Tab-separated table of C-alpha atoms and ligand atoms in Angstrom:
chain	number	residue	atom	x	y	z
A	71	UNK	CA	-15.555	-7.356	10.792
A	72	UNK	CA	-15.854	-4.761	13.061
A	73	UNK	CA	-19.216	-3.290	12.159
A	74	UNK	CA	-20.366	-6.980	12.925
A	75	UNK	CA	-18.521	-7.306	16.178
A	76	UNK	CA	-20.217	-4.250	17.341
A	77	UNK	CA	-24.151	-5.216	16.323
A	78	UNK	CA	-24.665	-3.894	12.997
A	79	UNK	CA	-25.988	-6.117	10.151
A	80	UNK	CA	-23.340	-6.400	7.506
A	81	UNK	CA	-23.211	-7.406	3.652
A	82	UNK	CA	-20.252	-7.858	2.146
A	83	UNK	CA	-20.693	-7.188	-1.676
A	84	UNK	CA	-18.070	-8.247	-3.872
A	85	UNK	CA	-17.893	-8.562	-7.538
A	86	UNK	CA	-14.873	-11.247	-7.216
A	87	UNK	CA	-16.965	-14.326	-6.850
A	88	UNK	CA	-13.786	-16.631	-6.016
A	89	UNK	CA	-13.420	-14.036	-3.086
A	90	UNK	CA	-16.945	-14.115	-1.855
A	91	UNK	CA	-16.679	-18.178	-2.210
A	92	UNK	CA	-13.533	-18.158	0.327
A	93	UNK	CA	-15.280	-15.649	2.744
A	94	UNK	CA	-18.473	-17.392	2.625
A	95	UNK	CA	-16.084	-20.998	3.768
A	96	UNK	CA	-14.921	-18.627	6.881
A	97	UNK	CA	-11.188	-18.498	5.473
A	98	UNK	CA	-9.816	-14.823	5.318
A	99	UNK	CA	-7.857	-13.571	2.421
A	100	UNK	CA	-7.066	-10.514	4.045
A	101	UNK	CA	-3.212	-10.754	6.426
A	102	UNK	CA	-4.795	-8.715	8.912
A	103	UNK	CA	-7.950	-10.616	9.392
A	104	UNK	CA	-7.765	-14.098	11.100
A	105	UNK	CA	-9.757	-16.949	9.750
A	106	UNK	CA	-11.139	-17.320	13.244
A	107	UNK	CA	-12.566	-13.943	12.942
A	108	UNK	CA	-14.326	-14.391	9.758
A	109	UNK	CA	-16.044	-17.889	11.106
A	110	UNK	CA	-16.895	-15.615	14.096
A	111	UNK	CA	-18.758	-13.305	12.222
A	112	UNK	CA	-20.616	-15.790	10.143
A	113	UNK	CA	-21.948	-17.508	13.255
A	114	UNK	CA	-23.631	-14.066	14.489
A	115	UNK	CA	-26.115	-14.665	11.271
A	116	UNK	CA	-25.707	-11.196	10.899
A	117	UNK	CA	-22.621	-11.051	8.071
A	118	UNK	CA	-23.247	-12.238	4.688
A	119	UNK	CA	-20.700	-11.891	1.886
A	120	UNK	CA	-22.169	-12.183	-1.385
A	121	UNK	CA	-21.396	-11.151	-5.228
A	122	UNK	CA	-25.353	-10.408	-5.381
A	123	UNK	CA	-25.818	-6.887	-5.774
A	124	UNK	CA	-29.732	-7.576	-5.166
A	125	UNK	CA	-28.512	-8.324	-0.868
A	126	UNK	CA	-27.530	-4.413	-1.258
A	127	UNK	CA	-31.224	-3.698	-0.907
A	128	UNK	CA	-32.828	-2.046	2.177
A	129	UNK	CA	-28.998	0.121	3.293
A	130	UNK	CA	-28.982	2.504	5.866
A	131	UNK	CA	-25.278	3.025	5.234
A	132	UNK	CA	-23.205	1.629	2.332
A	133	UNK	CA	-19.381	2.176	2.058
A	134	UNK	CA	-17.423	1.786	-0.993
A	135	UNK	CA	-13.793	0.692	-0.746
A	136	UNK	CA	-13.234	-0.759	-4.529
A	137	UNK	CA	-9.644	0.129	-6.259
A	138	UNK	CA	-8.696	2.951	-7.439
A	139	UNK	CA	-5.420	1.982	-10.276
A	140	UNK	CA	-3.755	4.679	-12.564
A	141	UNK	CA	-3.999	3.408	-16.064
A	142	UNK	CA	-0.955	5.014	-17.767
A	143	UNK	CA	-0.771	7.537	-15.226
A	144	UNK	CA	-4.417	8.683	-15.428
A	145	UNK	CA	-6.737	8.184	-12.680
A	146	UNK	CA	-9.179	4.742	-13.319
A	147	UNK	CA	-12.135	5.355	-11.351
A	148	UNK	CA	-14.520	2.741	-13.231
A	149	UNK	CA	-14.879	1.171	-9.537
A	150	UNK	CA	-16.046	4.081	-8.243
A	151	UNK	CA	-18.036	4.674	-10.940
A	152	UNK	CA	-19.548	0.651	-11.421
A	153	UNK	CA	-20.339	0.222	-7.243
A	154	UNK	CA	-22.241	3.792	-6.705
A	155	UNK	CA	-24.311	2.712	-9.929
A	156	UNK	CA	-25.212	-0.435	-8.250
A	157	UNK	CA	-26.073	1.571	-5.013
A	158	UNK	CA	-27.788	3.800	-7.052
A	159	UNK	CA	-30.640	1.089	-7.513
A	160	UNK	CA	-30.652	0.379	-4.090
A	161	UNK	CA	-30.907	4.217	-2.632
A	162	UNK	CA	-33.822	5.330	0.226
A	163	UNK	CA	-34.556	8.337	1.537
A	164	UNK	CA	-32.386	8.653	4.691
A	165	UNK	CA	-29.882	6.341	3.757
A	166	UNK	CA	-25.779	7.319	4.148
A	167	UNK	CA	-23.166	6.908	1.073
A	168	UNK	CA	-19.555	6.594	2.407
A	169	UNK	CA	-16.576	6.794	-0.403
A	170	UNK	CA	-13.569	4.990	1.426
A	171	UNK	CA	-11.249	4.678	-1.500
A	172	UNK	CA	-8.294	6.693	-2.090
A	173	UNK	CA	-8.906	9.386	-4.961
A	174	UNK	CA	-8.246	12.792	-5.854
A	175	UNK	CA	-10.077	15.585	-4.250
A	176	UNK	CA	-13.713	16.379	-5.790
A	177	UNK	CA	-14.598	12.481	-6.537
A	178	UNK	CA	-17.438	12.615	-4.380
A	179	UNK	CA	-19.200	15.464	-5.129
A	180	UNK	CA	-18.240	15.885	-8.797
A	181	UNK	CA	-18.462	11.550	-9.706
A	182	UNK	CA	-20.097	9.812	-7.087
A	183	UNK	CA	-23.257	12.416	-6.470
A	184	UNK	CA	-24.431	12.618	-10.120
A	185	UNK	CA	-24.140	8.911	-10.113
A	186	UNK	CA	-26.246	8.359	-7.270
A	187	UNK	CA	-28.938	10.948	-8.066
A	188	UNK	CA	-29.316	9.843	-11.545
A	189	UNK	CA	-29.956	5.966	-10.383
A	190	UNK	CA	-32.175	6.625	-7.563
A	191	UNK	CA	-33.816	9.633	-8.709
A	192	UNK	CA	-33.275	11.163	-5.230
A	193	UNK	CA	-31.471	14.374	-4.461
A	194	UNK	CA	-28.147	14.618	-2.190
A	195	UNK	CA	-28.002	15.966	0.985
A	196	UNK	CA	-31.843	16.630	0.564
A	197	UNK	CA	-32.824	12.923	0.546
A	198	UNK	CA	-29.970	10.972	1.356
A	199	UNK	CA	-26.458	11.460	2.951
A	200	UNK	CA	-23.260	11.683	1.245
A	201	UNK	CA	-19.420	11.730	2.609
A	202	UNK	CA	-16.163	10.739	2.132
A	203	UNK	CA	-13.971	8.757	4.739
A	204	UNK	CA	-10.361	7.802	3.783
A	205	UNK	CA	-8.902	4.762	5.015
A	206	UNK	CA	-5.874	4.575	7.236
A	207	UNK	CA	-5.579	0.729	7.746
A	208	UNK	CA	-1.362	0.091	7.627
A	209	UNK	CA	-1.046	-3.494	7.071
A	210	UNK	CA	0.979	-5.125	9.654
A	211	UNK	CA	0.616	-2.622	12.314
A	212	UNK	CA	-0.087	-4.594	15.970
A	213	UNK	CA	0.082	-0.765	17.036
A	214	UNK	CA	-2.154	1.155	15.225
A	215	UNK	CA	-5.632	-0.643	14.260
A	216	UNK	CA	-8.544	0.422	12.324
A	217	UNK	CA	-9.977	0.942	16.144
A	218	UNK	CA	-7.827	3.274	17.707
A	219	UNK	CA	-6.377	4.810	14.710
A	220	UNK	CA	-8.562	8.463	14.419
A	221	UNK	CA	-10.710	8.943	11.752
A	222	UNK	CA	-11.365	11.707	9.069
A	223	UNK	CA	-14.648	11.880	8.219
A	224	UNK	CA	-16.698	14.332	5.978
A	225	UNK	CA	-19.775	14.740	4.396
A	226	UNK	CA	-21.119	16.995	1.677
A	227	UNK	CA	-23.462	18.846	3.950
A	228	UNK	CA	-24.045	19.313	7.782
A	229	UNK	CA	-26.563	16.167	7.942
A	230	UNK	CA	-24.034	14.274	6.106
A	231	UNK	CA	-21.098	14.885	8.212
A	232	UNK	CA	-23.396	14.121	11.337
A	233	UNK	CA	-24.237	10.817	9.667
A	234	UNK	CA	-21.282	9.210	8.139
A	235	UNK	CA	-19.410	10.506	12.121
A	236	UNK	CA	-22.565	8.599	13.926
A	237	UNK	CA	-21.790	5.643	11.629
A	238	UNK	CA	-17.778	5.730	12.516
A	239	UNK	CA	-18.456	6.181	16.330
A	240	UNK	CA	-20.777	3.172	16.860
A	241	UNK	CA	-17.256	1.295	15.432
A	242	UNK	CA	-13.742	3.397	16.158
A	243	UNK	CA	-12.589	5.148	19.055
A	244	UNK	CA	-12.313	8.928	17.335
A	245	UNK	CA	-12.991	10.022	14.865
A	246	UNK	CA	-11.834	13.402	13.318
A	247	UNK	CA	-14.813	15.524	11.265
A	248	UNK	CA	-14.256	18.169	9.067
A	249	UNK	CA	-15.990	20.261	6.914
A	250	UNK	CA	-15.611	19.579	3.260
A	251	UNK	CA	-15.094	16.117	1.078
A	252	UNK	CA	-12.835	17.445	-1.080
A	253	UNK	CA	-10.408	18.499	1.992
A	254	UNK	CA	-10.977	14.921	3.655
A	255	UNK	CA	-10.055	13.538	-0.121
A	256	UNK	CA	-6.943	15.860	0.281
A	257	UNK	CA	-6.039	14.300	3.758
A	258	UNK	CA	-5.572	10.733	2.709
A	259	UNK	CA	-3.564	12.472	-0.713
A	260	UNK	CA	-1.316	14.585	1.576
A	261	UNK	CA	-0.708	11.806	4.122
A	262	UNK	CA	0.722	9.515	1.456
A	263	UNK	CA	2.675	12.434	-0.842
A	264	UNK	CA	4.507	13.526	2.744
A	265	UNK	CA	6.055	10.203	2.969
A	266	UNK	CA	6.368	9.707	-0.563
A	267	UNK	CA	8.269	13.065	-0.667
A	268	UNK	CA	9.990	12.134	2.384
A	269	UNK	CA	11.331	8.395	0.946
A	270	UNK	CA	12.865	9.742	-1.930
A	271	UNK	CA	14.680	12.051	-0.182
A	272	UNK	CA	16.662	9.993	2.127
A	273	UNK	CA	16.846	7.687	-1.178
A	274	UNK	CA	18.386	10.487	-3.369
A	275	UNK	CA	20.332	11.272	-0.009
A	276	UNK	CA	21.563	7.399	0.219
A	277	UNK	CA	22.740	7.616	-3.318
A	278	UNK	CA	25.180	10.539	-2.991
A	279	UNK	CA	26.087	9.463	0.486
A	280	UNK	CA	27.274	5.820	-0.995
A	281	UNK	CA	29.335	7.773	-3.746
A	282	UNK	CA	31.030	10.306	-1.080
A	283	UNK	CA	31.637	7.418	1.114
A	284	UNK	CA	29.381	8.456	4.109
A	285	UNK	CA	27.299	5.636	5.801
A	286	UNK	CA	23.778	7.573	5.622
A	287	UNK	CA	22.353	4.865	8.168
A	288	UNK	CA	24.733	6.477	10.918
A	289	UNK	CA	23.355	9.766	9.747
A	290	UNK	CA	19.766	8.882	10.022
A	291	UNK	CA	19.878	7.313	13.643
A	292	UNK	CA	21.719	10.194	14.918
A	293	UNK	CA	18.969	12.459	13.395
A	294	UNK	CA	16.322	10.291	14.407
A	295	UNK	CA	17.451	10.975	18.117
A	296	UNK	CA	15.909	14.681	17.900
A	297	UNK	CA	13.293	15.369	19.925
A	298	UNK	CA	11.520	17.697	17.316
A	299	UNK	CA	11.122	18.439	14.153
A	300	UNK	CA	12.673	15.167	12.759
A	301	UNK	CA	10.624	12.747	11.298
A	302	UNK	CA	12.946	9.276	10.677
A	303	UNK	CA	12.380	7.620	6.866
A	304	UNK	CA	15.174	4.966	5.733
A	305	UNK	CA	16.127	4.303	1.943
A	306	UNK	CA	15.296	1.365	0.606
A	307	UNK	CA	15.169	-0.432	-3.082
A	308	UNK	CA	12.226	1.980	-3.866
A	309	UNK	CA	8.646	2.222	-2.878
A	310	UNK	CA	5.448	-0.436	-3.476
A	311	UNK	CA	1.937	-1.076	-2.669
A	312	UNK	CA	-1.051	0.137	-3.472
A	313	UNK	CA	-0.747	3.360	-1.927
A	314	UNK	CA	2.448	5.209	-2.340
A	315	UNK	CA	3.564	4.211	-5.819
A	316	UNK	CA	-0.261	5.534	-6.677
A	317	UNK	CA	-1.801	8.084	-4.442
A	318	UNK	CA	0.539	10.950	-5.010
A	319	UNK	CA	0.204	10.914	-8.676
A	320	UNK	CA	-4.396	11.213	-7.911
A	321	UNK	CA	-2.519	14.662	-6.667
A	322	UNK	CA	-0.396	15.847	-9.394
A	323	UNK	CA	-2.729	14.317	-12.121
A	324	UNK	CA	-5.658	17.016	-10.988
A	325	UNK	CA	-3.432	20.011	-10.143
A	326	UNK	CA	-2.007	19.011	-13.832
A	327	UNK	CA	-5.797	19.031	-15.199
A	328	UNK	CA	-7.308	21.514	-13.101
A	329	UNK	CA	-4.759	23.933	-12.651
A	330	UNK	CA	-2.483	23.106	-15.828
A	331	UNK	CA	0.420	22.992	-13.322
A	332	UNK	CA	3.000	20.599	-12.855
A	333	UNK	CA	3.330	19.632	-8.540
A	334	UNK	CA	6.642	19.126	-8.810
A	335	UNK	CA	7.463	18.026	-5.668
A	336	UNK	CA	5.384	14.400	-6.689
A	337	UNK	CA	7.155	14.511	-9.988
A	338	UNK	CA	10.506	14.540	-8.300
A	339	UNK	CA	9.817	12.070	-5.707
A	340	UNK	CA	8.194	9.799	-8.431
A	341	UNK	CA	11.259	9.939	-10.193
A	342	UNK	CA	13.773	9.342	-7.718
A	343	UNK	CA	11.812	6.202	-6.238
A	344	UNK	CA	10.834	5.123	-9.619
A	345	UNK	CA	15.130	4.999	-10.275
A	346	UNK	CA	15.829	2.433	-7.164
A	347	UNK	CA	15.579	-0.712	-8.668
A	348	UNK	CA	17.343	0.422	-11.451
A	349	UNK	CA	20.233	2.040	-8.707
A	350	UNK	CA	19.952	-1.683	-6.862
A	351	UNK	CA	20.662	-3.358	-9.647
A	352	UNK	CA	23.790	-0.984	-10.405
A	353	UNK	CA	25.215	-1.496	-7.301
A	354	UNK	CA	25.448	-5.217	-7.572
A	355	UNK	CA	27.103	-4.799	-10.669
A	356	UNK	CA	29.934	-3.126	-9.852
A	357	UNK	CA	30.003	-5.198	-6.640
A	358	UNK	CA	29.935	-8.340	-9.383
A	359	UNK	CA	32.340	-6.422	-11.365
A	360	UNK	CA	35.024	-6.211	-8.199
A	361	UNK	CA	35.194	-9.874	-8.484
A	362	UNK	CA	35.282	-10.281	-12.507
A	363	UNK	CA	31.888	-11.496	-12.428
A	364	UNK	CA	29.112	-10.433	-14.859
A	365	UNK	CA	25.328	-10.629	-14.047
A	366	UNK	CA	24.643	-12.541	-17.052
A	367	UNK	CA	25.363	-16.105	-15.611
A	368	UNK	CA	25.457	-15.143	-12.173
A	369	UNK	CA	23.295	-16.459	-9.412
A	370	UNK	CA	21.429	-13.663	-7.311
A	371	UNK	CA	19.366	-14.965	-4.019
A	372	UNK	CA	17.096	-12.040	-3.163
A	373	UNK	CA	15.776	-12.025	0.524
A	374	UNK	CA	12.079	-10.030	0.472
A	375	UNK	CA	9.403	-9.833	-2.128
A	376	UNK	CA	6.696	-8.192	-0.618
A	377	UNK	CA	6.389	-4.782	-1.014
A	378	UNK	CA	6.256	-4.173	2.517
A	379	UNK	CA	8.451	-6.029	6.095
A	380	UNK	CA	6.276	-8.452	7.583
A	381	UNK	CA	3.342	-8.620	4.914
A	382	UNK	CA	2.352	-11.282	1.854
A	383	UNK	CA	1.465	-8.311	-0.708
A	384	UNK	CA	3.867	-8.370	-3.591
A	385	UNK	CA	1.522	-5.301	-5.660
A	386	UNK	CA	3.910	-2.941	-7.201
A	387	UNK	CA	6.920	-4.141	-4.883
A	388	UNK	CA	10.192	-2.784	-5.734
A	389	UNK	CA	11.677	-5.986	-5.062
A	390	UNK	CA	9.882	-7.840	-8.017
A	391	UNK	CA	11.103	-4.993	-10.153
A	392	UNK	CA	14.624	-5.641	-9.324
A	393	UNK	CA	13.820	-9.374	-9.748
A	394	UNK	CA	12.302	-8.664	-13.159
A	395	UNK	CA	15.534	-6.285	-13.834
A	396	UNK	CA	17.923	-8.900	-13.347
A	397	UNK	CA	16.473	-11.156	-14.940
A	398	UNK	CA	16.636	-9.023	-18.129
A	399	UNK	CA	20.068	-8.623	-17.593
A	400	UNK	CA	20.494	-12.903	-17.568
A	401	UNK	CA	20.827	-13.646	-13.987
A	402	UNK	CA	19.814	-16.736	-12.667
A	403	UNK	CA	16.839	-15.265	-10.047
A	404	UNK	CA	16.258	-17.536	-6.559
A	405	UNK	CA	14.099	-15.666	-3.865
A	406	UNK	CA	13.037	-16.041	-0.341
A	407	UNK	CA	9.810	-15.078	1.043
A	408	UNK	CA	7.970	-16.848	3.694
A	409	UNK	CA	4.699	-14.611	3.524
A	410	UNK	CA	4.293	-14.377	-0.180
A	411	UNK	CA	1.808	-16.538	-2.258
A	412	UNK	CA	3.963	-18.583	-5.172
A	413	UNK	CA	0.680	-17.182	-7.487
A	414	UNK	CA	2.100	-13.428	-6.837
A	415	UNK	CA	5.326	-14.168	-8.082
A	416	UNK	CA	6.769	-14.625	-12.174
A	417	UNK	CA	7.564	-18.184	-12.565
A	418	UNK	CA	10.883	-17.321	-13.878
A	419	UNK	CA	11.953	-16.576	-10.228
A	420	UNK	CA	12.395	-19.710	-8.438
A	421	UNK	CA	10.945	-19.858	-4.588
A	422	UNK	CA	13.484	-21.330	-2.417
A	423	UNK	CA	14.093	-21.732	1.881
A	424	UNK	CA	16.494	-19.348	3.688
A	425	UNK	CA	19.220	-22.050	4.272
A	426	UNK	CA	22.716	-22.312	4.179
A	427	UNK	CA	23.339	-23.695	0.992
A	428	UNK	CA	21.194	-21.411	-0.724
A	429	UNK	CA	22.801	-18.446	0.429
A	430	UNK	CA	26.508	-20.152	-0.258
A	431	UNK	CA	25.277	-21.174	-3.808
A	432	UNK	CA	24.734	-17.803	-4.700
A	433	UNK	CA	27.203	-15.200	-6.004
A	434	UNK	CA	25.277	-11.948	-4.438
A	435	UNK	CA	22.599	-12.172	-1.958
A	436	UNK	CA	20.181	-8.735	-2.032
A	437	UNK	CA	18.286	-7.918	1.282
A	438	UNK	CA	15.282	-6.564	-0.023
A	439	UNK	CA	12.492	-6.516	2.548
A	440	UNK	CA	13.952	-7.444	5.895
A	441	UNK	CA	11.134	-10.103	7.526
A	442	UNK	CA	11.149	-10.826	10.694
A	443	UNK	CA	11.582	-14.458	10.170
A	444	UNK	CA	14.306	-14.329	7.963
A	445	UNK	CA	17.351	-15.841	10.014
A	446	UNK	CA	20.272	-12.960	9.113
A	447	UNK	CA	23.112	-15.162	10.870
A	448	UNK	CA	23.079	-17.416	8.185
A	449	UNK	CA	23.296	-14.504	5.728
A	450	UNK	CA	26.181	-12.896	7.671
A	451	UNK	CA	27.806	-16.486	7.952
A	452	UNK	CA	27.799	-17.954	4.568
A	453	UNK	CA	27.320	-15.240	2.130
A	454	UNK	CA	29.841	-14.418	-0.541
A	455	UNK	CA	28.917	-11.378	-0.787
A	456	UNK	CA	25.401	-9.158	0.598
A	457	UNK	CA	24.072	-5.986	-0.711
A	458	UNK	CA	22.145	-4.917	2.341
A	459	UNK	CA	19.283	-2.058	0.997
A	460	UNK	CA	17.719	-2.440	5.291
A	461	UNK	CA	20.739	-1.839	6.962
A	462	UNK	CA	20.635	-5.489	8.924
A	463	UNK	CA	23.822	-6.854	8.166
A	464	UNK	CA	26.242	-6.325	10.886
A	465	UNK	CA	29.444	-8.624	9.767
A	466	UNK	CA	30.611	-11.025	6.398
A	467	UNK	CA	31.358	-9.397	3.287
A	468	UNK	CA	28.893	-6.565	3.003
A	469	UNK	CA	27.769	-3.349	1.369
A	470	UNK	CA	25.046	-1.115	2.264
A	471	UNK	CA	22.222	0.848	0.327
B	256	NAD	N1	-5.555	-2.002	1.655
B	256	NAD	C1	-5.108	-0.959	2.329
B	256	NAD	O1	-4.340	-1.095	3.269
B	256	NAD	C2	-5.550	0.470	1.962
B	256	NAD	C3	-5.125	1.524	2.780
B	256	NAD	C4	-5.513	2.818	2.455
B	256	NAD	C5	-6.311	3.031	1.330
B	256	NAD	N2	-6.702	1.990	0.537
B	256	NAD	C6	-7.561	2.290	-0.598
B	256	NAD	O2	-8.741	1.492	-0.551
B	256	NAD	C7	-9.179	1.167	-1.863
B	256	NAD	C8	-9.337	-0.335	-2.001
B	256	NAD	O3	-8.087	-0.949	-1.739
B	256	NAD	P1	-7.933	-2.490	-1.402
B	256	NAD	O4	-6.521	-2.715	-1.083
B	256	NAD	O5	-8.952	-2.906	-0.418
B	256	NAD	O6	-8.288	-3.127	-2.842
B	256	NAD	P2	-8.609	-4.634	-3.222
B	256	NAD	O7	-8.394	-4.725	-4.696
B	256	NAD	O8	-7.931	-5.598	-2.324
B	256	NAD	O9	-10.174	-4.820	-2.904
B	256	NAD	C9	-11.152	-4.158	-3.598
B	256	NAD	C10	-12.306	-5.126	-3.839
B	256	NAD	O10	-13.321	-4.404	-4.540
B	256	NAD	C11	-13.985	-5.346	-5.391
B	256	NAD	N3	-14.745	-4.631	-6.420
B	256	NAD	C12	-14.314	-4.058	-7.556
B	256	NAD	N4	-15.331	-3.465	-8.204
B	256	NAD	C13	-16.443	-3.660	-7.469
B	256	NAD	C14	-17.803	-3.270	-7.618
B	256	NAD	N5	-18.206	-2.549	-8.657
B	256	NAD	N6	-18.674	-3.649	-6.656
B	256	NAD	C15	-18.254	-4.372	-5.598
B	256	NAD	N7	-16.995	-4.752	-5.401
B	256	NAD	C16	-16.092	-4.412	-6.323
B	256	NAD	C17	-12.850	-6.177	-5.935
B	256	NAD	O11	-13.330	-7.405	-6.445
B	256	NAD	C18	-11.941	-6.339	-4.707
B	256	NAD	O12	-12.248	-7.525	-4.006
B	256	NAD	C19	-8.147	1.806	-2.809
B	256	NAD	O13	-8.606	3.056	-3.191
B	256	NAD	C20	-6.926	1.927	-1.933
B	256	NAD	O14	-6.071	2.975	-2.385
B	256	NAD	C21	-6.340	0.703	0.853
């Protein structure tokens, strides 16, 4: 949208045909991006979506943002691989490559260059430009958009770097170049593992504190209040998305393969955030327990499905996999969640409004994701009882994370 608003001729290739059809109607798919900015874009006559990799022809500068999954912990960069084979065919002289997605470092020299020169027949850096830009987009953020957020760019030679940074500035307000692709790959890796890392430890940290009796929340605001050399992460029912759950392990999997090496700080926090919904789920069993109940039979409302406060994106959420936890166990599973799509969500968990009845029907009610626009007072008013993993609850009967 913004390479549009600011003049340049845009197509938007997509192999998802049902996503091209919805774009090409003007209605946006994407949280982030109003409908009324799609239809905007259409009307300049210079955006065209499409799932024709023949409108590819004729690039100056193409940018590749496909997914980039672990299959069984292995890297799955058949994305990668499928879109720079398609640009491949399309490839001048003078024309700029751009890698976008998330991967570990070396992708773009060592998988996306071959790719390219054996397609086109042209040779990197000497015919065409080649780089690697990671994406910082937070989902959510009124703050911090894709325009004044800086932005790392690299490119595998000198007349890369210059090109892929011209392309950026004509859009973004700064961007940030450096020398090497494989360091700009590392960037987006190390931005990710640092909170990673730093989630898990205030999670392992919540987890002892609970068991000695120490509210960690206190701890954390009163930390938070130092100036320096304090950065302020809060537990939660463990981490989702398509970014944290993921990135980290593009790290360890090449230090593993490369090095032979274990990076055993990603290991660690893997395992610790992997254990949340499992530690969730313990804690309302004993709080179940307290009052002779078992979870088989009981009713659990769970507030939050999204993997993230705020957003519709249910990929890899922690909350599902305490949903899906319970459920084993026998519960009875109702959920709130005003921003996720029912399609997102196993039909075994049954979709209900935040009202009072709900919440008094149920024997434990789990704050998962706290949403703005979920009403807490009728939580803290009618609840039985409230395991709160967000640290919103102020009065009823309540436990925290
Ligand atoms: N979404 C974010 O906020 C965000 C933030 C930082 C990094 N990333 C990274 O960006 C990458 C993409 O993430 P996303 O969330 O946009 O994924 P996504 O799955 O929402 O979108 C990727 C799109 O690529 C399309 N696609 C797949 N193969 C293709 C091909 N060969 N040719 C053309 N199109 C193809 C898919 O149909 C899909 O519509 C990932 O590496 C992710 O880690 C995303």
């Amino acid at each position: 949208m913004r390479a549009v608003e600011v003049g340049h001729t845009v197509v938007g290739y997509d192999t998802n045909e049902s996503r091209v059809k919805r774009l090409c109607a003007g209605e946006s798919y994407v949280e982030d991006i109003a409908s009324a900015t799609l239809a905007a874009a259409l009307e300049t006559g210079r955006y065209r979506p499409t799932d024709e990799s023949k409108a590819c022809a004729g690039f100056d500068v193409a940018v590749i943002t496909v997914p980039t999954p672990l299959r069984e912990g292995s890297p799955d960069l058949s994305y990668i691989e499928a879109s720079a084979a398609t640009l491949a065919r399309f490839l001048r002289p003078g024309a700029t490559v751009i890698l976008e997605s998330t991967t570990y470092p070396g992708t773009t020299e060592e998988l996306v260059a071959p790719i390219l020169e054996a397609g086109s027949g042209l040779t990197v850096g000497t015919d065409f430009h080649l780089g690697y830009s990671p994406e910082r987009i937070d989902p959510g953020n009124p703050t911090w958009t894709l325009v004044n957020t800086p932005k790392v760019v690299s490119g595998v030679d000198e007349a890369s770097l210059a090109a892929v940074k011209a392309f950026y500035d004509s859009m973004l307000d700064r961007t940030v170049p450096i020398t090497g692709t494989r360091e700009a790959e590392l960037t987006k890796l190390l931005e990710n593992t640092f909170r990673h890392v730093n989630i898990a430890l205030v999670n392992e940290l919540a987890m002892f504190a609970a068991d000695l009796g120490i509210n960690v929340w206190e701890a954390i605001d009163a930390a938070s209040t130092k100036p320096f050399g304090y950065m302020r992460f809060t537990p939660g029912p463990g981490v989702g998305g398509h970014c944290l759950p993921v990135d980290p392990s593009y790290l360890s999997w090449r230090v593993k393969r490369s090095l032979g090496q274990s990076f055993r700080f990603v290991e660690l926090a893997n395992e610790v955030n992997e254990h949340m919904p499992d530690y969730v789920v313990r804690r309302l069993v004993y709080a179940l327990n307290k009052d002779r109940k078992a979870l088989n039979g009981s009713k659990i409302l769970l507030l939050g499905l999204a993997y993230k406060k705020n957003t519709g994106d249910a990929r890899e959420s922690a909350a599902i996999a305490v949903a899906d936890r319970l459920l084993g166990l026998g519960a009875t599973v109702h959920a709130v969640d005003p921003h996720v799509l029912a399609e997102q969500v196993d039909t075994r968990i049954r979709l209900v409004d935040l009202d009072r009845e709900e919440v008094a029907g149920a024997d434990a009610v789990v704050l998962l994701i706290d949403h703005d626009a979920f009403d807490l007072q009728i939580v803290e008013t009618a609840a039985r009882y409230v395991l709160d993993t967000r640290n919103r609850i102020q009065r009823g009967c309540f436990e925290r994370l």
